[in-house]
C-alpha cells in the first residue's frame, strides 16, 4: 500500500489510519482491514467490517459499541478462535512480529494464553462447573500455584477464599470472586503482553465492578500488560482507558484518546453516545437516547450510522467514508473527511 | 454419601418387592392356569382338575400362596415350574448368563463405536464425518430389529455364524464358536443403542464445546483434544450416561424377539415359553430376574453420577 504516508500527506487518501502514530511508537497489536463474516441460515452475517486499530505496549484501549456491533468478534478473531465456517479476512493482525491472521492453529496455540490472553464475557460460566477450582487453577497455573509469591498476589486481590477452599466447585463462589479468578488466571498464568477483556464487568454490581477495574489497573502497573477493554459502558471506559475505539454496525467509526472522546467527539455517533451518558447530562435534564435502532446497520453499504444520523448527507448512504486522522483521533465520517468520498 | 447409597439400595428393594407383588397378583387374577395345558381329558374333568390344582397348591387361599412365594424368594427359592416340576431358579440360572453375555456383547458393540464416532463427529462438526454419522445413525435407529434379524438370517449363509435350532454353545465349552453364534444377534440388538448413544454423546459434546468454559480453556491455549479430555467430556457424559443406562438395561434383560429369531436360550426365550405354557411360577421368576437387572443397573448409573458430576455430591451434603 501507500509507502510514504506521513503526517503531512493528504488525509483523504490515508489507507493506513495510524501511520502517523506508528511512527512515534511501535504497536504491540496492529490490526488492519479486519473483517469477520458469520454464516447463517439467512445468508452471511458481516459482524466486523474493515476494522483497523493499534494497541500500544502497556496501554488500555477501550472498545465501545452497542450490543451486536462486533466487539466480541474482534476479540475472537484476534485469538483465532472464530467458530468453524466463519470467514476471517485481514490485511494484517500483527503481533510481536508475526501475522496472526496467517498463523497455523498449532502456532496460534502457543500464543493463546501465553502472549495474548482473553477474559471472556461470562465470568460465572468460564470455569468448568464440575471440576473443583483448585484443580482448574492447577490446569492453568501448573506448578506456579505453589509459588508463594503468586499465592501472595492471589491473596492480595481477594482470592484467599479460593485458595482456602480448593475442593469447592466454582458454583460455591460469588460472581465477583469468579471474575477476579478468571482475570487472575488469564493475566498471571503466563504473564501475557496483551489482555483482551471482553466486558469483564457487565454482569457484576457496581462495587464489585470497581474492584475488578482496580485489579486490571494494578495488573497493568505490575506486569506492564496492554489491555483491549471491551465495554458498552462509556462511563467505565472513561475510568480506565487511555484511548477509545467506537464501533457501530461492524465498523470502527472513531478512535481517539479518552479525553478527546468526551471533550471533542468527532463522529456523530460518538457525540450521540456521549450525549446519552447519564454523567454528562445535568440532573435536571432528560437523557437523550439515540433515536432509531442499530438493527441491520452491519448490512448497510455506506456509513452504518447514516439512518440515525442527524447530519446525514446523500453520500453517507452509498459510500463508507475512509478513515482520516484528525490530531490524535482517527474518524470515519464524510462530515470530517470533507472530500474523502470523492477522493477515495 | 454412605447413607445415600444405603437409602438408594433400600429403595431398590422396595421397588423390587412391589414388582413381585404386582406381578403375582396380576398372574393370579388372570384366568390363565397351568392346568389348561394338561391333556384335555384332565383339563375338562372337574375332579381330575381339582386334584392337579391341589397337588400344585393352587387351591390354597391367595394370601397363603403369596406369603409362601415371598418366603421362598427370600431364601432364594423361586418355586418349581408348574409345567414340568423343575426348579425355576435352575432354569433362570441357566438362561440368565446367556442373556447377560448377549447383552454385554451387544452393549460392547454399541458403546465402543458410539464413543469413537460420537467424539469424532463432534470434533469435526459439520464436516463429512459428521454428515455421514448423522445419516448412519438415523438409518440405524429406524431399522426395525426383527426385520434386520430376519434379513441377516436369510443373507448370512454361513452356518458358522448361525446357531441353527438349539445350536447355541456355551462360552466355557467353545469360546470361539460361542462368540461367533452370538455376534449377529448382538449386532442386531446393539444397533439402535449404538445409534442413540452416538447421537447423545455427539450432541452433548457439541453443546459442551459451545460452552463458555471450553471457550476459556481454548483461549488459554489448550488444544481441542486437551479440552475434550479435561472439560468437555465430563459435561457430555452425564446426559449420555442416562441414555446408555436405560438402553443397556434393555439389552441385558434379554430381548424376546432377537433371542427368538436367533434361537438363543436366554431369559427372553424363557419368558416366552413360560407364558405360552401358562407357567406362572416360571413367568414370575423371569419377571423378578428382569426387574432386578434393571434396578441394579439404575443404581449403578446413579452411583456413577456421583463420580462424574460432583455437583450431585454437594447437593447431597446440603440436602
Ligand atoms: N457464532 C455466530 N454465528 C452467527 N452470528 C454471530 C455469531 N456470533 C456473533 N454473531 C453476530 O455477529 C454480530 C456481532 O456480534 P458480537 O458478539 O461480536 O457483538 P458484540 O459487540 O460483542 O455484542 P455484545 O455487546 O452483545 O456482546 C451480531 O449481529 C451477532 O448476532
Ligand atoms: Mg460481546
XYZ file of C-alpha atoms and ligand atoms in Angstrom:
695
model
C 0.000 0.000 0.000
C 0.953 3.672 0.285
C 4.594 3.730 1.251
C 5.455 7.293 2.163
C 2.395 8.260 4.136
C 3.397 10.706 6.817
C 1.538 13.209 8.936
C 1.741 15.686 6.101
C 0.161 13.604 3.369
C -3.363 14.219 2.166
C -5.782 12.925 4.780
C -8.398 11.735 2.320
C -6.131 9.016 0.961
C -4.970 7.698 4.334
C -5.474 3.982 3.884
C -3.452 3.124 6.972
C -5.150 5.285 9.552
C -2.495 5.139 12.228
C 0.503 5.538 10.012
C 1.400 8.689 11.880
C 1.086 7.084 15.295
C 3.091 4.074 14.161
C 5.994 6.390 13.602
C 6.113 7.561 17.230
C 5.501 4.233 18.929
C 5.592 0.691 17.593
C 2.262 -1.033 18.083
C 2.035 -4.240 20.093
C -1.053 -5.328 18.197
C -1.580 -3.942 14.739
C -4.910 -4.754 13.120
C -5.575 -3.766 9.507
C -8.538 -4.475 7.261
C -10.112 -6.975 9.642
C -13.466 -8.417 8.562
C -15.429 -11.245 10.165
C -18.407 -12.836 8.429
C -20.538 -15.489 10.132
C -22.552 -17.975 8.130
C -26.258 -18.150 8.926
C -29.411 -19.679 7.531
C -30.362 -16.314 6.053
C -27.013 -15.722 4.371
C -23.672 -14.398 5.583
C -23.693 -12.018 8.571
C -20.949 -9.395 8.369
C -20.106 -8.788 12.040
C -16.824 -6.877 11.625
C -16.051 -4.823 8.521
C -12.672 -3.474 7.535
C -11.567 -2.556 11.041
C -8.115 -1.114 11.727
C -6.575 -0.180 15.073
C -3.384 -0.419 17.115
C -2.821 -1.384 20.714
C 0.419 0.087 22.015
C 2.540 -1.630 24.660
C 1.181 -1.010 28.142
C -1.860 0.968 27.074
C -5.519 0.289 27.743
C -7.551 0.670 24.589
C -11.301 0.740 25.115
C -13.624 -0.718 22.508
C -17.178 0.527 22.914
C -20.337 -0.015 20.936
C -23.880 -1.253 21.259
C -24.718 -4.905 21.564
C -24.090 -6.613 18.225
C -21.628 -4.015 16.935
C -18.948 -6.696 16.642
C -16.756 -6.091 19.696
C -16.566 -9.712 20.798
C -15.996 -10.806 17.229
C -12.893 -8.595 17.070
C -11.526 -10.318 20.209
C -12.338 -13.816 18.959
C -10.754 -13.042 15.595
C -7.543 -11.812 17.228
C -7.419 -15.014 19.319
C -8.007 -17.088 16.179
C -10.946 -18.780 17.867
C -13.779 -17.966 15.474
C -16.219 -20.854 15.101
C -15.804 -23.242 12.158
C -17.237 -21.897 8.924
C -16.667 -18.252 9.856
C -14.842 -16.117 7.299
C -11.912 -14.093 8.525
C -10.297 -11.548 6.219
C -7.450 -9.371 7.374
C -4.663 -7.474 5.708
C -2.780 -7.908 8.928
C -3.150 -8.899 12.561
C 0.407 -8.084 13.517
C 1.576 -9.127 16.966
C 5.176 -9.358 18.170
C 6.483 -9.608 14.630
C 4.031 -12.219 13.428
C 0.799 -12.045 11.456
C -1.792 -13.935 13.485
C -4.175 -13.995 10.511
C -1.726 -16.245 8.699
C -0.500 -18.494 11.503
C -1.367 -22.174 11.678
C -3.528 -23.408 14.545
C -0.512 -25.075 16.154
C 1.453 -21.821 16.298
C -1.579 -19.805 17.368
C -1.983 -22.153 20.324
C 1.476 -21.188 21.573
C 0.423 -17.544 21.580
C -3.001 -18.034 23.140
C -2.912 -17.740 26.890
C 0.856 -17.170 26.797
C 1.293 -13.925 24.861
C -2.358 -12.886 24.406
C -4.960 -13.851 26.988
C -8.703 -13.427 26.853
C -11.043 -12.656 29.719
C -14.413 -13.804 28.445
C -17.738 -12.026 28.742
C -19.238 -14.512 31.228
C -17.248 -14.942 34.462
C -19.776 -17.226 36.132
C -19.573 -19.894 33.448
C -15.989 -19.603 32.269
C -14.748 -22.260 34.662
C -15.833 -25.870 34.300
C -18.804 -26.301 36.653
C -17.997 -29.878 37.668
C -14.309 -29.563 38.499
C -13.066 -28.145 41.821
C -11.467 -24.694 41.479
C -8.162 -25.912 42.900
C -7.792 -28.462 40.136
C -8.665 -25.858 37.497
C -6.123 -23.420 38.930
C -3.594 -26.254 38.641
C -4.543 -26.796 34.951
C -3.875 -23.204 34.087
C -1.149 -22.166 36.514
C 0.665 -25.504 36.826
C 3.416 -25.644 39.426
C 3.349 -21.876 39.752
C 0.347 -22.399 42.016
C 2.839 -23.449 44.723
C 4.890 -20.297 44.247
C 4.444 -18.271 47.470
C 4.768 -15.007 45.574
C 1.942 -15.911 43.215
C -0.193 -17.079 46.134
C 0.521 -13.747 47.770
C -0.696 -11.933 44.669
C -3.860 -14.022 44.609
C -4.435 -13.258 48.303
C -3.866 -9.572 47.641
C -6.574 -9.433 45.003
C -9.073 -11.034 47.342
C -8.827 -14.615 46.192
C -7.835 -16.003 49.590
C -11.182 -17.780 49.778
C -10.435 -19.667 46.588
C -7.030 -20.754 47.894
C -8.579 -21.818 51.200
C -11.344 -23.886 49.634
C -9.680 -25.561 46.618
C -12.073 -28.508 46.741
C -15.165 -26.378 46.208
C -16.799 -26.181 42.811
C -17.000 -22.802 41.009
C -20.681 -22.605 41.918
C -19.696 -22.104 45.568
C -18.067 -18.715 44.844
C -19.576 -15.345 44.023
C -19.593 -13.766 40.570
C -17.041 -11.171 41.661
C -14.696 -13.828 43.017
C -15.016 -15.878 39.846
C -14.417 -12.871 37.608
C -11.305 -11.911 39.567
C -10.209 -15.541 39.444
C -10.635 -15.685 35.673
C -8.758 -12.401 35.229
C -6.033 -13.643 37.560
C -5.684 -16.869 35.594
C -5.572 -15.009 32.276
C -3.083 -12.389 33.490
C -0.879 -14.457 35.804
C -0.635 -17.891 34.207
C 1.937 -16.788 31.656
C 2.060 -13.022 32.131
C 0.977 -12.199 28.569
C 1.797 -8.976 26.768
C -1.811 -8.350 25.798
C -5.060 -8.983 27.596
C -8.341 -8.915 25.722
C -11.015 -8.189 28.322
C -14.474 -8.727 26.838
C -16.927 -6.800 29.015
C -15.403 -8.285 32.146
C -17.645 -6.330 34.482
C -21.051 -6.168 32.783
C -22.592 -8.904 34.876
C -21.251 -7.555 38.165
C -22.727 -4.970 40.500
C -21.111 -1.550 40.856
C -18.914 -2.274 43.917
C -17.534 -5.494 42.525
C -17.089 -3.812 39.168
C -14.891 -1.172 40.811
C -12.768 -3.917 42.430
C -12.296 -5.666 39.107
C -11.320 -2.432 37.354
C -8.814 -1.719 40.098
C -7.417 -5.202 39.657
C -6.945 -4.617 35.932
C -5.164 -1.333 36.593
C -2.924 -2.979 39.210
C -2.021 -5.775 36.838
C -1.209 -3.252 34.147
C 1.097 -1.423 36.543
C 2.801 -4.566 37.839
C 3.094 -6.583 34.652
C 3.115 -3.796 32.077
C 0.489 -5.570 30.038
C -1.585 -3.880 27.380
C -5.337 -4.299 27.545
C -8.060 -4.204 24.937
C -11.023 -3.388 27.148
C -14.398 -4.136 25.548
C -17.453 -2.474 27.007
C -20.724 -0.884 26.052
C -20.417 1.451 29.010
C -18.637 4.720 28.239
C -18.511 5.596 31.943
C -16.368 2.542 32.711
C -14.182 3.236 29.727
C -13.649 6.805 30.921
C -12.244 5.473 34.207
C -9.531 3.184 32.919
C -8.771 3.624 29.223
C -6.027 5.627 27.541
C -7.679 5.579 24.144
C -11.091 4.525 22.934
C -12.345 2.947 19.721
C -16.028 3.326 18.935
C -17.712 0.559 16.946
C -21.001 0.723 15.137
C -22.519 -1.832 12.764
C -19.269 -3.775 12.499
C -17.173 -0.692 11.699
C -14.761 1.237 13.849
C -16.130 4.749 13.324
C -13.754 6.659 15.591
C -10.586 6.073 17.588
C -9.311 8.803 19.893
C -7.599 9.474 23.230
C -10.139 9.141 26.009
C -10.169 12.873 26.812
C -10.942 13.728 23.191
C -13.818 11.278 23.057
C -15.550 13.240 25.796
C -14.439 16.790 25.084
C -14.277 16.718 21.329
C -16.147 13.740 19.860
C -15.876 13.893 16.070
C -18.188 11.198 14.785
C -21.932 11.923 15.122
C -22.396 8.501 16.712
C -19.729 9.222 19.328
C -21.376 12.554 20.014
C -24.755 10.884 20.425
C -23.224 8.251 22.693
C -21.593 10.852 24.925
C -24.786 12.891 24.999
C -26.726 9.806 26.100
C -24.479 9.230 29.131
C -26.112 9.941 32.488
C -22.951 11.573 33.860
C -22.670 14.120 31.030
C -26.307 15.076 31.359
C -27.168 17.617 34.068
C -29.504 16.056 36.601
C -32.374 18.394 35.751
C -32.312 17.488 32.066
C -33.608 14.286 30.489
C -31.167 11.801 28.952
C -31.005 11.989 25.201
C -31.261 8.460 23.858
C -30.292 7.984 20.219
C -33.437 7.670 18.070
C -33.840 4.553 15.919
C -32.110 1.188 16.309
C -28.828 -0.392 15.263
C -30.697 -3.319 13.717
C -29.343 -4.130 10.267
C -26.604 -1.470 10.452
C -23.975 -4.108 9.671
C -25.573 -4.711 6.255
C -25.567 -1.096 5.000
C -23.203 -0.300 2.116
C -22.451 3.217 3.328
C -21.910 4.585 6.800
C -23.688 2.218 9.227
C -24.917 5.157 11.314
C -26.488 7.001 8.346
C -30.133 6.060 9.097
C -29.918 7.544 12.605
C -27.506 10.370 11.920
C -28.804 13.932 12.378
C -26.197 15.242 9.940
C -26.642 12.641 7.238
C -25.784 13.525 3.618
C -26.625 11.646 0.422
C -23.131 10.246 0.074
C -23.338 8.672 3.570
C -25.912 6.157 2.387
C -23.874 4.895 -0.539
C -20.200 5.059 0.396
C -18.331 4.239 3.573
C -16.090 7.198 4.374
C -12.390 6.418 4.526
C -10.900 6.907 7.994
C -8.918 10.128 8.310
C -6.601 11.408 11.037
C -7.622 14.497 12.933
C -4.988 15.386 15.550
C -4.705 12.277 17.755
C -8.024 10.896 16.539
C -8.965 8.770 13.582
C -12.510 9.173 12.360
C -14.565 7.729 9.536
C -17.185 10.331 8.656
C -17.975 12.202 5.435
C -18.515 15.351 7.508
C -14.971 15.147 8.911
C -13.323 13.779 5.827
C -14.769 16.501 3.631
C -13.830 15.360 0.167
C -12.956 11.837 1.319
C -15.872 10.274 -0.505
C -14.863 11.738 -3.855
C -11.155 11.299 -3.362
C -11.365 7.598 -2.447
C -22.678 -40.417 50.993
C -22.830 -43.904 52.552
C -26.312 -43.118 53.822
C -27.281 -42.058 50.334
C -26.120 -45.353 48.879
C -27.915 -47.232 51.646
C -31.093 -45.248 51.013
C -30.900 -45.987 47.327
C -30.312 -49.702 47.968
C -33.344 -49.856 50.262
C -35.309 -48.061 47.552
C -34.314 -50.770 45.091
C -35.562 -53.464 47.490
C -38.889 -51.672 47.970
C -39.434 -51.352 44.215
C -38.409 -54.976 43.788
C -40.973 -56.047 46.381
C -43.707 -54.006 44.681
C -42.890 -55.526 41.307
C -43.106 -59.049 42.702
C -46.414 -58.317 44.440
C -47.943 -56.683 41.381
C -46.831 -59.481 39.055
C -48.033 -62.132 41.485
C -51.491 -60.584 41.797
C -51.756 -59.951 38.074
C -50.949 -63.523 37.155
C -53.290 -64.994 39.739
C -56.117 -62.643 38.844
C -55.933 -63.638 35.187
C -57.948 -66.628 34.002
C -54.822 -68.462 32.865
C -53.972 -71.626 34.664
C -51.281 -74.188 34.031
C -53.987 -76.836 34.292
C -55.345 -75.677 30.931
C -52.167 -77.033 29.368
C -52.770 -80.580 30.527
C -54.355 -83.242 28.388
C -57.986 -82.354 27.509
C -59.408 -85.253 29.500
C -57.762 -83.887 32.678
C -58.430 -80.206 31.944
C -62.108 -80.826 31.243
C -62.801 -83.140 34.191
C -63.521 -81.073 37.322
C -62.393 -83.808 39.722
C -59.110 -84.510 37.979
C -58.595 -80.764 37.636
C -59.117 -80.160 41.328
C -56.677 -82.949 42.135
C -53.987 -81.375 39.975
C -54.644 -77.910 41.410
C -54.385 -79.346 44.888
C -51.102 -81.011 44.033
C -49.752 -77.685 42.707
C -51.020 -75.835 45.767
C -53.259 -73.606 43.668
C -56.351 -74.319 45.752
C -54.924 -72.637 48.820
C -56.057 -69.070 49.680
C -54.192 -66.421 47.652
C -52.684 -64.862 50.762
C -51.140 -68.148 51.782
C -49.765 -68.711 48.294
C -48.391 -65.183 48.285
C -46.570 -65.430 51.600
C -45.348 -68.863 50.654
C -43.888 -67.405 47.462
C -42.315 -64.380 49.128
C -40.885 -66.571 51.864
C -39.371 -68.785 49.205
C -37.878 -65.814 47.335
C -36.161 -64.598 50.487
C -34.349 -67.908 50.746
C -33.539 -67.926 47.035
C -36.274 -70.423 46.237
C -38.252 -69.390 43.150
C -40.508 -72.408 43.365
C -40.870 -75.128 40.779
C -42.151 -74.935 37.243
C -45.832 -75.795 37.058
C -45.179 -77.367 33.678
C -42.565 -79.960 34.421
C -41.784 -79.559 38.120
C -38.189 -78.487 37.533
C -36.647 -75.788 39.712
C -37.360 -72.261 38.437
C -34.159 -70.997 39.995
C -32.211 -73.564 37.983
C -33.887 -72.567 34.734
C -33.238 -68.886 35.362
C -29.724 -69.729 36.416
C -29.186 -71.321 33.014
C -30.916 -68.610 30.949
C -29.650 -65.534 32.783
C -25.925 -65.888 31.943
C -26.814 -66.411 28.294
C -28.858 -63.205 28.206
C -26.245 -61.321 30.184
C -23.497 -62.427 27.834
C -25.554 -61.492 24.783
C -26.494 -58.155 26.352
C -22.929 -57.406 27.394
C -21.649 -58.204 23.928
C -24.374 -56.021 22.395
C -23.553 -53.216 24.846
C -19.864 -53.502 23.956
C -20.622 -53.460 20.233
C -22.842 -50.412 20.811
C -20.825 -48.332 23.270
C -17.284 -48.683 21.904
C -18.010 -47.493 18.348
C -20.543 -44.980 19.668
C -17.946 -43.284 21.856
C -15.452 -43.161 18.999
C -17.871 -41.958 16.366
C -19.713 -39.559 18.679
C -16.461 -37.885 19.694
C -15.045 -37.827 16.207
C -18.126 -36.260 14.649
C -18.346 -33.675 17.440
C -14.717 -32.682 16.801
C -15.413 -32.459 13.054
C -18.764 -30.791 13.475
C -20.466 -30.073 10.144
C -17.773 -31.828 8.108
C -18.079 -35.037 6.122
C -17.657 -37.425 9.097
C -20.404 -35.639 10.951
C -22.779 -35.755 8.000
C -22.138 -39.443 7.365
C -22.587 -40.202 11.060
C -25.910 -38.420 11.070
C -27.213 -40.449 8.123
C -25.870 -43.730 9.536
C -27.431 -43.177 12.956
C -30.815 -42.160 11.567
C -30.883 -45.290 9.415
C -29.716 -47.458 12.322
C -32.426 -46.087 14.590
C -35.200 -46.569 12.083
C -34.365 -50.163 11.100
C -36.740 -52.480 12.968
C -34.711 -55.065 14.894
C -36.824 -58.088 13.999
C -36.747 -57.170 10.310
C -32.985 -56.808 10.387
C -32.697 -60.099 12.257
C -34.671 -61.939 9.603
C -32.780 -60.266 6.763
C -29.480 -61.246 8.357
C -30.655 -64.813 8.847
C -31.513 -65.030 5.176
C -28.440 -63.220 3.924
C -25.740 -64.738 6.080
C -25.464 -68.124 4.548
C -22.618 -69.264 6.779
C -23.537 -71.881 9.369
C -20.547 -70.804 11.479
C -22.405 -67.651 12.431
C -25.837 -69.179 12.909
C -26.776 -71.357 15.834
C -29.444 -73.253 13.926
C -32.215 -74.756 16.011
C -30.847 -75.225 19.511
C -27.282 -74.865 18.282
C -26.214 -72.464 20.996
C -22.933 -73.425 22.636
C -21.780 -72.139 25.991
C -18.698 -69.984 26.314
C -16.965 -72.434 28.645
C -17.414 -75.185 26.092
C -16.143 -73.448 22.965
C -15.453 -69.698 23.316
C -14.840 -69.071 19.620
C -17.972 -70.809 18.461
C -19.954 -69.177 21.274
C -18.889 -65.692 20.198
C -19.472 -66.496 16.535
C -23.014 -67.540 17.273
C -23.692 -64.501 19.440
C -22.159 -61.984 17.022
C -25.137 -61.466 14.723
C -27.803 -61.252 17.435
C -25.580 -58.904 19.436
C -25.156 -56.666 16.389
C -28.903 -56.545 15.789
C -29.559 -55.955 19.463
C -26.939 -53.241 19.850
C -27.580 -51.310 16.653
C -30.281 -48.958 17.918
C -28.419 -48.401 21.190
C -25.253 -47.634 19.222
C -27.094 -45.002 17.191
C -28.733 -43.379 20.202
C -25.573 -43.263 22.297
C -23.617 -41.839 19.345
C -26.135 -39.050 18.903
C -26.440 -38.328 22.574
C -22.665 -38.122 23.007
C -22.188 -36.016 19.891
C -24.969 -33.659 20.963
C -23.579 -33.383 24.486
C -20.071 -32.733 23.199
C -21.158 -30.125 20.673
C -23.054 -28.365 23.423
C -20.103 -28.626 25.784
C -17.791 -27.264 23.077
C -20.026 -24.237 22.702
C -19.879 -23.545 26.434
C -18.043 -20.626 27.969
C -15.650 -22.752 29.976
C -14.471 -24.569 26.866
C -14.010 -21.201 25.148
C -11.916 -20.049 28.093
C -9.831 -23.216 28.090
C -9.186 -22.750 24.362
C -8.320 -19.086 24.912
C -5.766 -20.212 27.498
C -4.050 -22.240 24.785
C -5.458 -25.717 25.386
C -5.740 -27.867 22.287
C -9.033 -29.357 21.172
C -8.145 -32.798 22.474
C -6.906 -31.441 25.794
C -10.164 -29.531 26.189
C -12.054 -32.686 25.313
C -10.281 -34.695 27.978
C -10.434 -32.126 30.735
C -13.571 -30.140 30.260
C -15.965 -31.221 27.545
C -16.199 -34.966 28.057
C -17.384 -34.678 31.630
C -20.239 -32.409 30.644
C -21.248 -34.599 27.727
C -21.046 -37.866 29.633
C -23.775 -37.021 32.150
C -26.746 -36.985 29.753
C -25.254 -39.875 27.775
C -24.956 -41.933 30.954
C -28.711 -41.777 31.454
C -29.435 -42.819 27.893
C -26.855 -45.602 27.988
C -28.104 -46.875 31.367
C -31.652 -47.339 30.137
C -30.575 -48.838 26.811
C -28.109 -51.267 28.334
C -30.751 -52.288 30.874
C -32.903 -53.261 27.914
C -30.064 -55.164 26.278
C -29.086 -57.132 29.373
C -32.553 -58.226 30.378
C -32.894 -60.314 27.270
C -34.802 -59.353 24.213
C -37.616 -61.593 23.289
C -37.549 -61.010 19.554
C -33.860 -61.344 18.900
C -33.459 -64.347 21.193
C -36.379 -65.985 19.445
C -35.262 -65.346 15.884
C -31.705 -66.469 16.596
C -32.694 -69.333 18.897
C -30.690 -68.112 21.861
C -31.808 -69.849 25.091
C -31.798 -66.681 27.207
C -34.192 -65.020 29.594
C -36.394 -63.622 26.808
C -36.842 -67.044 25.288
C -37.552 -68.495 28.747
C -40.295 -65.952 29.437
C -41.965 -66.586 26.096
C -42.037 -70.292 26.809
C -43.328 -69.676 30.328
C -46.204 -67.540 29.116
C -47.039 -69.967 26.304
C -47.322 -72.766 28.865
C -49.157 -70.512 31.336
C -46.482 -71.443 33.827
C -46.813 -68.670 36.380
C -44.032 -69.709 38.649
C -41.539 -69.591 35.811
C -43.002 -66.362 34.372
C -42.905 -64.736 37.767
C -39.303 -65.827 38.303
C -38.343 -64.371 34.931
C -40.011 -61.069 35.764
C -38.211 -60.869 39.080
C -34.857 -61.504 37.387
C -35.542 -58.873 34.696
C -36.675 -56.284 37.195
C -33.618 -56.984 39.330
C -31.280 -56.359 36.390
C -32.974 -53.049 35.578
C -32.957 -51.818 39.152
C -29.373 -52.772 39.841
C -28.237 -51.069 36.638
C -30.188 -47.986 37.608
C -28.431 -47.966 40.950
C -25.073 -48.284 39.217
C -25.885 -45.327 36.934
C -26.943 -43.225 39.913
C -23.699 -44.009 41.674
C -21.741 -43.187 38.516
C -23.342 -39.750 38.514
C -21.729 -39.106 41.868
C -18.366 -39.899 40.337
C -18.810 -37.950 37.099
C -20.666 -34.889 38.342
C -19.523 -33.766 41.787
C -22.349 -31.231 41.892
C -24.715 -34.090 42.719
C -22.428 -34.995 45.635
C -22.513 -31.470 47.030
C -26.272 -31.397 46.558
C -26.428 -34.461 48.804
C -24.482 -32.787 51.565
C -26.820 -29.849 51.541
C -29.944 -31.966 51.422
N -21.343 -17.571 16.149
C -22.078 -16.663 15.490
N -22.839 -17.043 14.438
C -23.589 -16.138 13.758
N -23.647 -14.848 14.055
C -22.930 -14.395 15.098
C -22.107 -15.280 15.868
N -21.513 -14.570 16.851
C -21.931 -13.285 16.680
N -22.775 -13.179 15.630
C -23.405 -11.943 15.122
O -22.388 -11.029 14.850
C -22.739 -9.717 15.271
C -21.698 -9.174 16.229
O -21.668 -9.982 17.394
P -20.649 -9.724 18.583
O -20.880 -10.775 19.596
O -19.293 -9.580 18.044
O -21.177 -8.329 19.127
P -20.806 -7.565 20.480
O -20.490 -6.181 20.082
O -19.795 -8.322 21.239
O -22.206 -7.587 21.231
P -22.475 -7.727 22.821
O -22.287 -6.376 23.413
O -23.908 -8.167 22.855
O -21.546 -8.748 23.355
C -24.123 -9.839 15.883
O -25.054 -9.423 14.927
C -24.282 -11.293 16.167
O -25.625 -11.685 16.017
Mg -19.820 -9.328 23.083
